[in-house]
Coordinates of C-alpha atoms and ligand atoms in Angstrom, one line a residue:
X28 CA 0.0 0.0 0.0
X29 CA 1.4 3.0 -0.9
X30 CA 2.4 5.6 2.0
X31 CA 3.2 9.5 1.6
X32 CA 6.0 10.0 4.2
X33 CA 6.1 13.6 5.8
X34 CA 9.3 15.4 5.2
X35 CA 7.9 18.7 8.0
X36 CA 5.0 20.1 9.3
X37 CA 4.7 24.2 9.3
X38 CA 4.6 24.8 13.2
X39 CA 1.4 26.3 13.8
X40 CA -0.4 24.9 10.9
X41 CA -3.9 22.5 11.6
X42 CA -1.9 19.3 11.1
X43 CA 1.1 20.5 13.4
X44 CA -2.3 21.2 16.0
X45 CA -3.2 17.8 15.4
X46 CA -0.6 15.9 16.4
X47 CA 1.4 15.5 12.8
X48 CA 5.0 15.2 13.1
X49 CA 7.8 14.9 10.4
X50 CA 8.4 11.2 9.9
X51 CA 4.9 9.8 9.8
X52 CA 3.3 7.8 7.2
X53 CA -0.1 8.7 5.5
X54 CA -1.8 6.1 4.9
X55 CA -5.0 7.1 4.3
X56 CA -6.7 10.6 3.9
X57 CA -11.1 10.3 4.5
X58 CA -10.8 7.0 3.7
X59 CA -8.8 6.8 0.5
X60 CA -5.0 5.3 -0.3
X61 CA -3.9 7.8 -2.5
X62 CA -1.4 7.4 -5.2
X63 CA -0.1 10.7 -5.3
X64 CA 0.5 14.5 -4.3
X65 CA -2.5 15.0 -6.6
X66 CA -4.9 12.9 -5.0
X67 CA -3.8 14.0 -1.8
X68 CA -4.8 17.3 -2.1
X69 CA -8.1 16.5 -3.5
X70 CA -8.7 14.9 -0.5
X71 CA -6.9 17.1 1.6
X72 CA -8.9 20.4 0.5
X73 CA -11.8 19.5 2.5
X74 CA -12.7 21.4 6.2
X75 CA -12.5 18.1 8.2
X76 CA -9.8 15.7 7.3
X77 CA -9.4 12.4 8.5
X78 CA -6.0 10.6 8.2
X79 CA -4.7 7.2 8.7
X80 CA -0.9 7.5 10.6
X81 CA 1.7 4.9 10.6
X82 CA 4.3 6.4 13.6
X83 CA 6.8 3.9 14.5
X84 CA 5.1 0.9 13.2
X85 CA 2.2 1.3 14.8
X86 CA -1.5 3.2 13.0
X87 CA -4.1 5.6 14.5
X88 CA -6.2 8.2 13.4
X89 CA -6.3 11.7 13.5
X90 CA -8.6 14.4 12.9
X91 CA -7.6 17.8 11.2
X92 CA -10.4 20.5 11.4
X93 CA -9.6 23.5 9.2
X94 CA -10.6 26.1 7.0
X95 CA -12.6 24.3 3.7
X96 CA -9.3 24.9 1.0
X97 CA -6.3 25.6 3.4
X98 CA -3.4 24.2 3.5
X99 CA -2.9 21.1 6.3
X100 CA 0.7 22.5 6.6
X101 CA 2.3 19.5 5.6
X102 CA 5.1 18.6 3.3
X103 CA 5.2 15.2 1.5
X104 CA 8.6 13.2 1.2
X105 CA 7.6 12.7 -2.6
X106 CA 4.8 13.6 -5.3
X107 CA 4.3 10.5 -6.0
X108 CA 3.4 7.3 -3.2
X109 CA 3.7 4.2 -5.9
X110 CA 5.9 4.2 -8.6
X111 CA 6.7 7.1 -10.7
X112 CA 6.0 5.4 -14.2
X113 CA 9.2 5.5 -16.3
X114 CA 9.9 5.4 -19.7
X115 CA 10.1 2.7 -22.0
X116 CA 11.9 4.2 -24.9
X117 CA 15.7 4.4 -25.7
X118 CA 15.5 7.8 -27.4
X119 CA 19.7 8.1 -28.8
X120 CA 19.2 11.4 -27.9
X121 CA 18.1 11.1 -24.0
X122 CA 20.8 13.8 -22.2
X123 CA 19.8 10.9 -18.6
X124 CA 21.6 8.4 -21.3
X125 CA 24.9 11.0 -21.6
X126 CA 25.5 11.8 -17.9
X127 CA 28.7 10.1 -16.5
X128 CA 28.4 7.4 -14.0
X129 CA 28.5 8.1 -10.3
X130 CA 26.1 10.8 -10.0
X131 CA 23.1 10.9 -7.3
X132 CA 20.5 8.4 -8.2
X133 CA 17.5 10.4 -8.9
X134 CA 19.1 12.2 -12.0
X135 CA 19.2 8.4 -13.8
X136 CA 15.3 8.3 -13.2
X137 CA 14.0 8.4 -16.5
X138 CA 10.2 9.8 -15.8
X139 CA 7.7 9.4 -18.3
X140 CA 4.9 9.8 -16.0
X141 CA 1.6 12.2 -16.7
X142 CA 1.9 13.4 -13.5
X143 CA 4.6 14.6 -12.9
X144 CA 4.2 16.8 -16.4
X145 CA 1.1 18.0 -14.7
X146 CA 3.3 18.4 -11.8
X147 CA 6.3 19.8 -12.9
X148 CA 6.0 20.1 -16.7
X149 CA 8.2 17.5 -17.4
X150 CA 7.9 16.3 -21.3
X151 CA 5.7 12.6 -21.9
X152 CA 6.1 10.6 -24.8
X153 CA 3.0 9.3 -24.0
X154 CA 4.0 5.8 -24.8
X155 CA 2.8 4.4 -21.4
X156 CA -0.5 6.3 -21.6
X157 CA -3.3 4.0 -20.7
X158 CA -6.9 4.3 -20.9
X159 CA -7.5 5.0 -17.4
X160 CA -4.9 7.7 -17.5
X161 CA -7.0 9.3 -19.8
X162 CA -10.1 9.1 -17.4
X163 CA -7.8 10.6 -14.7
X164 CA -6.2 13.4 -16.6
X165 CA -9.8 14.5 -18.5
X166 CA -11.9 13.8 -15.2
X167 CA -9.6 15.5 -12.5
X168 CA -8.6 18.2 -15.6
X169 CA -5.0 17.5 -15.2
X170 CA -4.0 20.6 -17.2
X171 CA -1.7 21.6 -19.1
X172 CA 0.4 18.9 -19.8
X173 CA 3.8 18.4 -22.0
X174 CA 4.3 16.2 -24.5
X175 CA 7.1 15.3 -26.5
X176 CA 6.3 15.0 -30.0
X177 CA 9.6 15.7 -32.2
X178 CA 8.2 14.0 -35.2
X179 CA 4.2 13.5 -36.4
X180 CA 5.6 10.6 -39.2
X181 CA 4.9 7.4 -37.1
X182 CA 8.3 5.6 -38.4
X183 CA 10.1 8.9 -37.7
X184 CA 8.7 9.0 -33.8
X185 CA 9.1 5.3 -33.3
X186 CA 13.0 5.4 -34.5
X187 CA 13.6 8.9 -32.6
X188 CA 11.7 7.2 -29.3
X189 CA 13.5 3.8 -30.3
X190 CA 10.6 2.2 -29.5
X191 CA 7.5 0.7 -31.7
X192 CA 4.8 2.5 -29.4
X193 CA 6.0 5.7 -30.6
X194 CA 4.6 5.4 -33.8
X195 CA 0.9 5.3 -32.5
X196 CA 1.3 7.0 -29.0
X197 CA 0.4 10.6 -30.3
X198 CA -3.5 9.6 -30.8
X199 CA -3.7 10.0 -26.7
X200 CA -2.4 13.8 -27.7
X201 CA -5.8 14.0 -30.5
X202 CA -7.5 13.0 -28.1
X203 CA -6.7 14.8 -25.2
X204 CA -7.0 18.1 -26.8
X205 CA -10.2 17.1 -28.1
X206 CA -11.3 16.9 -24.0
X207 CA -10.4 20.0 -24.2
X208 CA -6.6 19.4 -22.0
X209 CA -3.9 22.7 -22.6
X210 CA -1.2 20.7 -24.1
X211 CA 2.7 22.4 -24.9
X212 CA 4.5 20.1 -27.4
X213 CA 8.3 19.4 -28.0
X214 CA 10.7 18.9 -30.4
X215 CA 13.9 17.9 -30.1
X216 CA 15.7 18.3 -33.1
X217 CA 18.6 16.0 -34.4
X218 CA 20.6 17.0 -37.0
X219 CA 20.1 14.4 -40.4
X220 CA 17.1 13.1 -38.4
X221 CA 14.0 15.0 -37.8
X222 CA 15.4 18.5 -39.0
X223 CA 14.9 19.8 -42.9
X224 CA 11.8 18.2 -44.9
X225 CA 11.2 15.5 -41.9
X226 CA 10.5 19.1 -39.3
X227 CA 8.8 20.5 -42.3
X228 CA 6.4 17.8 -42.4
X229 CA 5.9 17.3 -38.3
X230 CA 4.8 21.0 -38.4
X231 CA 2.2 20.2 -41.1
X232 CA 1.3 17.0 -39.2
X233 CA 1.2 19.6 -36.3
X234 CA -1.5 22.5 -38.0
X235 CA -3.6 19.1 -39.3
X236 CA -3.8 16.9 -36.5
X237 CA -2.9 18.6 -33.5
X238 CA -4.2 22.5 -33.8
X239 CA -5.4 22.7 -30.5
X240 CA -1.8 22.6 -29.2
X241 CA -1.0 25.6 -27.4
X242 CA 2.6 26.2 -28.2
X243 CA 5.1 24.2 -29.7
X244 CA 9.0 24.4 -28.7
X245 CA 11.8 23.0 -31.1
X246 CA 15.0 23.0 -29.1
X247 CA 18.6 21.5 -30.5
X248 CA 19.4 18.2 -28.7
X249 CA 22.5 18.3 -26.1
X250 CA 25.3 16.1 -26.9
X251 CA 27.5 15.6 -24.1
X252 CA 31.0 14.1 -24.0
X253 CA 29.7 11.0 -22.5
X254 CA 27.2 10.2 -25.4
X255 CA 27.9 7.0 -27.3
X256 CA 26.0 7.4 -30.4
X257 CA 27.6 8.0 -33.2
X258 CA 24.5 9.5 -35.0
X259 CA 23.5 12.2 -32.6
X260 CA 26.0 15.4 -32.9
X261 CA 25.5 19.0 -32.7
X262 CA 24.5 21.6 -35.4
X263 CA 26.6 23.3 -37.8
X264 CA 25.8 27.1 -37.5
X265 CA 23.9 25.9 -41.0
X266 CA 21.7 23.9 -39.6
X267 CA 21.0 25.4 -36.5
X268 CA 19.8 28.7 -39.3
X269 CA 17.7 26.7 -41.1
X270 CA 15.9 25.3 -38.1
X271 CA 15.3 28.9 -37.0
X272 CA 14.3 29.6 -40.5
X273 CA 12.1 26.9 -40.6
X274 CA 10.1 27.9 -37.5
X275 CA 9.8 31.4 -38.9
X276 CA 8.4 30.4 -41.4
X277 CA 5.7 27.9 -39.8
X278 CA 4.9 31.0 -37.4
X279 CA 3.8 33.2 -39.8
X280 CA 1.9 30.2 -41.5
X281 CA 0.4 29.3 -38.0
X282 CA -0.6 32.9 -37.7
X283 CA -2.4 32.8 -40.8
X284 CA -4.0 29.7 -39.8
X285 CA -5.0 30.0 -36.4
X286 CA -4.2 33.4 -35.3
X287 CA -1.2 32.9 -32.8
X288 CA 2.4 31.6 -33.9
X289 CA 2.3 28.1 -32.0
X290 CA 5.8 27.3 -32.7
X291 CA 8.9 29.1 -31.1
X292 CA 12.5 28.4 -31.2
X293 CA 14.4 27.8 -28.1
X294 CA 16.8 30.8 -27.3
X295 CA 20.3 27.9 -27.9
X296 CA 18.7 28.3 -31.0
X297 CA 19.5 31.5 -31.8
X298 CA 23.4 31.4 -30.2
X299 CA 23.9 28.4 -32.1
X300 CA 23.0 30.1 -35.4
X301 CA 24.5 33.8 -34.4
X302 CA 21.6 35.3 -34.8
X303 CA 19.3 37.9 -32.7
X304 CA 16.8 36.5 -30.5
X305 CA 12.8 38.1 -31.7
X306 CA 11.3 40.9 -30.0
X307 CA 10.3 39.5 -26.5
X308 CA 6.3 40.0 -27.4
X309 CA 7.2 37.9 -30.5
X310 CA 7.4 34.9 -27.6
X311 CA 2.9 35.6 -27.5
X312 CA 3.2 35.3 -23.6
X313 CA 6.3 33.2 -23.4
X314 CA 4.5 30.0 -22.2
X315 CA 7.3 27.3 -22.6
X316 CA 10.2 30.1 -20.6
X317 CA 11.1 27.1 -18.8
X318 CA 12.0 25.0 -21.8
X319 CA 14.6 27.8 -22.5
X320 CA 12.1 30.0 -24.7
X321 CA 12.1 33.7 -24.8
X322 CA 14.1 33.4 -21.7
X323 CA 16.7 35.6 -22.8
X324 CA 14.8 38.6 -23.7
X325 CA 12.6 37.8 -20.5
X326 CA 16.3 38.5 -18.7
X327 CA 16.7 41.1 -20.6
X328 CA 13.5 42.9 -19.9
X329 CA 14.0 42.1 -16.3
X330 CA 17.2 43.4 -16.1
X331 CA 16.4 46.5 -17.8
X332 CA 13.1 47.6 -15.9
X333 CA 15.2 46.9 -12.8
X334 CA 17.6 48.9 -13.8
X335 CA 15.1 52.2 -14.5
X336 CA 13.2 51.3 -11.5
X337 CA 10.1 49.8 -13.1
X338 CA 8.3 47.0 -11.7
X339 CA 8.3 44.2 -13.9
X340 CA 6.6 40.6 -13.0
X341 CA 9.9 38.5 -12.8
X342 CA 9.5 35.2 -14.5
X343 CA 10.6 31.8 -13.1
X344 CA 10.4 28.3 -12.3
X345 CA 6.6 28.2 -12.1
X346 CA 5.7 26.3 -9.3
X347 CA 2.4 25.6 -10.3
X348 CA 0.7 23.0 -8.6
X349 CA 2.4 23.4 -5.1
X350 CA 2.0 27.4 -5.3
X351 CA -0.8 27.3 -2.9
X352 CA -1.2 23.8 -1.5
X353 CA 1.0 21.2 0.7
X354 CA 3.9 20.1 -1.5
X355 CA 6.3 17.8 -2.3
X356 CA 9.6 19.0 -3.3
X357 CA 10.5 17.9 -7.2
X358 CA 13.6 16.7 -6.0
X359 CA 14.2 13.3 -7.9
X360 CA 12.1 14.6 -10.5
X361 CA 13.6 17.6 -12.5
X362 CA 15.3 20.4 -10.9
X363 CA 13.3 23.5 -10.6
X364 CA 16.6 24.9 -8.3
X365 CA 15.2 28.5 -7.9
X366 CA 15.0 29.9 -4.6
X367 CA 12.3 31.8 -3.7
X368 CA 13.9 34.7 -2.3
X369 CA 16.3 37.3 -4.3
X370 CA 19.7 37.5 -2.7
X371 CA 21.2 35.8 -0.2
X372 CA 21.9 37.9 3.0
X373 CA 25.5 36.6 3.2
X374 CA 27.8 36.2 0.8
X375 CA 28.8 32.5 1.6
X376 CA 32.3 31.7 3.6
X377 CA 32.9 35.6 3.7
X378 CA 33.2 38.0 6.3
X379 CA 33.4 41.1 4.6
X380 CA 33.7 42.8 1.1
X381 CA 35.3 45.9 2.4
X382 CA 37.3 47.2 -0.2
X383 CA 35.8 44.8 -3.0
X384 CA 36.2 46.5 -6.2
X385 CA 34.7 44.5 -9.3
X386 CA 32.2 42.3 -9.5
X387 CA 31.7 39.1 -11.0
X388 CA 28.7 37.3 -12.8
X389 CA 29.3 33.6 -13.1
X390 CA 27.3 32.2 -15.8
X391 CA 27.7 29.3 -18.6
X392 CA 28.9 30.1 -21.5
X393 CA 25.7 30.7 -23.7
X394 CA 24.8 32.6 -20.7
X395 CA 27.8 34.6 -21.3
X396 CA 26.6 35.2 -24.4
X397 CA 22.8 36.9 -23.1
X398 CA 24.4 38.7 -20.0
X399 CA 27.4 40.2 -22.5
X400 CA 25.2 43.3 -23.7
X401 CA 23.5 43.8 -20.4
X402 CA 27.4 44.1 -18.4
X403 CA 27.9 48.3 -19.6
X404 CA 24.5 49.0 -18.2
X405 CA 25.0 47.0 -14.9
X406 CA 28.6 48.2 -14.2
X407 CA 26.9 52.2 -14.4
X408 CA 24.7 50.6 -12.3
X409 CA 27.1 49.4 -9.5
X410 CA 29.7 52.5 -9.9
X411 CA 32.1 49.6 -10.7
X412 CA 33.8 47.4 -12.5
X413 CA 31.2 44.2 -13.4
X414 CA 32.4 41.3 -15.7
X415 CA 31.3 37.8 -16.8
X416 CA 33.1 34.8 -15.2
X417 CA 31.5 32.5 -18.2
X418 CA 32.5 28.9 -16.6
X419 CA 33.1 25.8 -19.2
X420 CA 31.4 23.1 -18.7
X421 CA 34.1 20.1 -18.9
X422 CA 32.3 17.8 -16.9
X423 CA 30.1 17.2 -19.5
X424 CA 31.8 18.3 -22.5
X425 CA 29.9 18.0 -26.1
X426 CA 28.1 21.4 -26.5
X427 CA 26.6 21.7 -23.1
X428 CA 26.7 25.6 -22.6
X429 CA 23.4 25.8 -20.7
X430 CA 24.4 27.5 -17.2
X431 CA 21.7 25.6 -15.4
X432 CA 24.1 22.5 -16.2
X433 CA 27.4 23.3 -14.4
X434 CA 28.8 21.9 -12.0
X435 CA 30.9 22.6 -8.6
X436 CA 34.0 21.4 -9.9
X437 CA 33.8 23.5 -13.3
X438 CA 32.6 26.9 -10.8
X439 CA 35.4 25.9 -9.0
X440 CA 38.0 26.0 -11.8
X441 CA 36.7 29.4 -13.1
X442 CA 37.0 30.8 -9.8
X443 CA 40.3 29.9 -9.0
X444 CA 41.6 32.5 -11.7
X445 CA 39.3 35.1 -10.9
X446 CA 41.0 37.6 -8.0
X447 CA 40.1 37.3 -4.6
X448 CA 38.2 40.5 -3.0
X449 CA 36.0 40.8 -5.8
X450 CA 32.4 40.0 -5.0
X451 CA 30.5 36.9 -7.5
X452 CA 27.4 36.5 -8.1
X453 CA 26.2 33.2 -8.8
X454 CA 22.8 32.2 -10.0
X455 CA 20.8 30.1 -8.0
X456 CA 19.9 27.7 -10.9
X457 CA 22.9 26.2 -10.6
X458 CA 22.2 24.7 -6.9
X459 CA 19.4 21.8 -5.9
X460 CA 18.7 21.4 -2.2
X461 CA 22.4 24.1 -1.7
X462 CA 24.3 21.0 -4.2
X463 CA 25.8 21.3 -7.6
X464 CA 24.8 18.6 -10.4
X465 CA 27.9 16.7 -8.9
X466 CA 26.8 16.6 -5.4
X467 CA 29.6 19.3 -4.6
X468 CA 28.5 21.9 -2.4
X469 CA 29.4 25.9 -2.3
X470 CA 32.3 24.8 0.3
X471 CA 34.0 23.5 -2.7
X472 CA 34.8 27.0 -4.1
X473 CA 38.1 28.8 -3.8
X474 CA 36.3 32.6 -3.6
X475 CA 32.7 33.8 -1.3
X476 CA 29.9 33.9 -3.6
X477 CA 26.5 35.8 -3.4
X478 CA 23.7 33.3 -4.3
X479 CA 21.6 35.1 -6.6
X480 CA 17.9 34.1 -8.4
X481 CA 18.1 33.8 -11.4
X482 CA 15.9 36.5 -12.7
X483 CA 17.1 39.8 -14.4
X484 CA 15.9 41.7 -11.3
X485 CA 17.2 40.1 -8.7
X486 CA 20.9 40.5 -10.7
X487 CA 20.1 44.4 -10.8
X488 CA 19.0 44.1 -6.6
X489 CA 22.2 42.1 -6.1
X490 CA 24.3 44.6 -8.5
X491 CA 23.0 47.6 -6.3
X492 CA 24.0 46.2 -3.0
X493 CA 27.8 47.4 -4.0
X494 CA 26.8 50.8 -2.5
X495 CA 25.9 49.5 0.7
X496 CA 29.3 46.7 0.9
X497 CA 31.4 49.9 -0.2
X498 CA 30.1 51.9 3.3
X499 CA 32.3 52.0 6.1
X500 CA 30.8 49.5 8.8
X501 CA 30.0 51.5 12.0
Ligands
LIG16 S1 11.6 9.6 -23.3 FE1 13.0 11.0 -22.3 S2 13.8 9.9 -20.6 FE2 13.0 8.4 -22.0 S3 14.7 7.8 -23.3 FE3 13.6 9.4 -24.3 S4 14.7 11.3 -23.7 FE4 15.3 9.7 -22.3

């Protein structure tokens, strides 16, 4: 049977009043085993709450009596209390396929589970959908969901999915927008594979079958050093122009079609072809900004409403589902790293910038490449000298440029011949739970660094602070 394990209670809250303490096992809430986070809080939501407790070995009851719709105050060990379904397809270009052996478990997990794209907007092939799935996701309105599509031709999907069941999986998708679910579609392109007349023809498949999709994101596949196929390899600057053309193109015909573009470019798009990223409202809302879409005009907006004091919403990791209710943390599933709040207080392992002069931006190197026009503007800003610490990212190699993808040890390196007394800013994407993708922690690097979120506005309230670091202490 499965059991949600409680990770804390929020002192204070109705279940902390009733008795709930970290460590205990739900078992049952009014009645029902529930499967997951999502079922929980269905049952959860209600004004009195009945939950069956294993503490110790050893089941009882208790009662919550609440508010109808607030929280219990709880958070869950995990999302999901059985089995997170996992995949059963060998795409060559799976990035969980190219990570060297010996990191943390969870990152292996290869999730291809409904929930958890309702959860966390993880990408499903759909491949494992079943019939009651359906039921679940059009009856509870599990919505919106993200589905990896990356070709429409059945022997295409089947050979990029390496598996049979990719051919026919995408009639859940016709279906499910037909009930009326908000669907965001991917593609992952590989070059000689699903790019030139074979993305030509998903996008077609796309305005035929599939209309109802809300957006569409083509992003370039990720080869690391560690990948073993000899197939899958990065773009030429070529190719990576004609996939941009491509999805131009299909915009304007999607606009003609259906009123709205539909299909977007990621923003490694655009570095890999050296070309500008569109007008930010050319993103129509920006609704796949996670999937590394319109992110770096978002940035840029950010940092430049920041910087003439204009309020600007500041875009992140959504975090959707557990916005408002008791949570799990998506540790284990995907890596929504952002902190919640801007800067750290401290700078971390460092006493005192007194004296600090310049100020340094850490960032990967397509990172590097967003933040470079922003640096003139920030430095006025700070009265000093700011610069880009761009790191490489040797751990994985290939053409892994992303910054969320770094590691300790490469942070580490890049540090090492940056001078001491400087302050560095680091974003916070590049931490999960205060570790690096490599389990290091912060302790592993040779200079203090300011933990920063990873939002252009948060940069410019972290950029500001100079004034303050530069005044004499009392
Ligand atoms: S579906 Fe996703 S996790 Fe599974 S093999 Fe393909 S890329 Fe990897």
């Amino acid at each position: 049977m499965p059991a949600a394990r409680v990770l804390s209670v929020a002192p204070g809250s109705p279940a902390d009043e009733a008795g709930i303490a970290a460590g205990d096992e739900i078992l049952a809430v009014n009645g029902e085993q529930l499967r997951d986070v999502i079922a929980y809080q269905l049952q959860a939501d209600a004004a009195e709450v009945d939950l069956e407790v294993r503490r110790g070995g050893l089941e009882q009851q208790l009662v919550v009596h609440k508010q109808e719709g607030a929280s219990l105050g709880l958070e869950l060990a995990h999302a999901v209390f059985d089995r997170v379904q996992t995949c059963d397809n060998h795409c060559p270009f799976c990035f969980i396929h190219q990570l060297p052996k010996g990191m943390r478990r969870s990152l292996y997990l290869q999730d291809d589970d409904f929930r958890l794209s309702f959860l966390y907007g993880n990408f499903t092939t759909l491949t494992r959908f079943t019939e009651a799935d359906f039921e679940r996701v059009v009856g509870e309105r599990l919505s919106p969901l993200y589905v990896s599509i990356h070709a429409t031709d059945p022997d295409v999907r089947a050979r990029l999915l390496r598996n049979r069941r990719g051919a026919t999986s995408l009639r859940w998708l016709e279906l499910l927008l037909g009930a009326g679910i908000e669907v965001h579609g991917q593609i992952v392109v590989c070059p000689g594979i699903n790019d030139g007349a074979v993305l030509d023809d998903t996008l077609l498949g796309v305005l035929d079958r599939f209309p109802e999709l809300a957006t569409l994101g083509v992003v370039p596949l990720g080869v690391s050093a560690h990948s073993r196929e000899p197939e899958m390899r990065p773009h030429t600057i070529a190719e990576a122009r004609a996939v941009v053309g491509a999805v131009h193109a299909w915009q304007a015909r999607f606009a003609a079609a259906l009123g709205r573009r539909l299909v977007f470019a990621s923003d490694e798009y655009y570095l890999l072809a050296e070309l500008d990223f569109p007008a930010l409202d050319a993103y129509d809302g920006c609704l796949q900004h996670e999937n590394g879409i319109g992110m770096a005009r978002t940035f840029e907006a950010e940092v430049r409403a920041a910087l003439a004091g204009d309020d600007i919403a500041t875009t992140g990791v959504r975090s959707g589902f557990f916005a408002a209710v008791d949570g799990a943390p998506a540790e284990g599933y995907r890596a929504p790293r952002r902190a919640r709040t801007g800067v750290s207080t401290a700078p971390h392992g460092c006493q005192s910038h007194a004296g600090s002069r310049g100020i340094g931006i850490v960032t990967g190197e397509l990172g590097a490449r967003v933040l470079a026009p922003l640096v003139p503007a920030l430095g006025e800003r700070a009265g000093a000298d700011v610069r880009l610490v761009p790191v490489r990212n040797a751990f994985f190699g290939g053409n892994i440029g992303v910054t969320g993808l770094l590691t300790g040890a490469d942070v580490a390196s890049a540090l090492a011949a940056e001078p001491a007394g400087d302050r560095y800013l680091l974003p916070d994407v590049v931490l999960s739970r205060g570790r690096f993708l490599d389990g290091e922690t912060l302790a592993v690097l040779p200079r203090p660094v300011e933990i920063v979120a990873t939002d252009g506005a948060a940069l410019v309230r972290a950029i500001a602070r100079q004034a303050e670091i530069r005044r004499p202490g009392p």
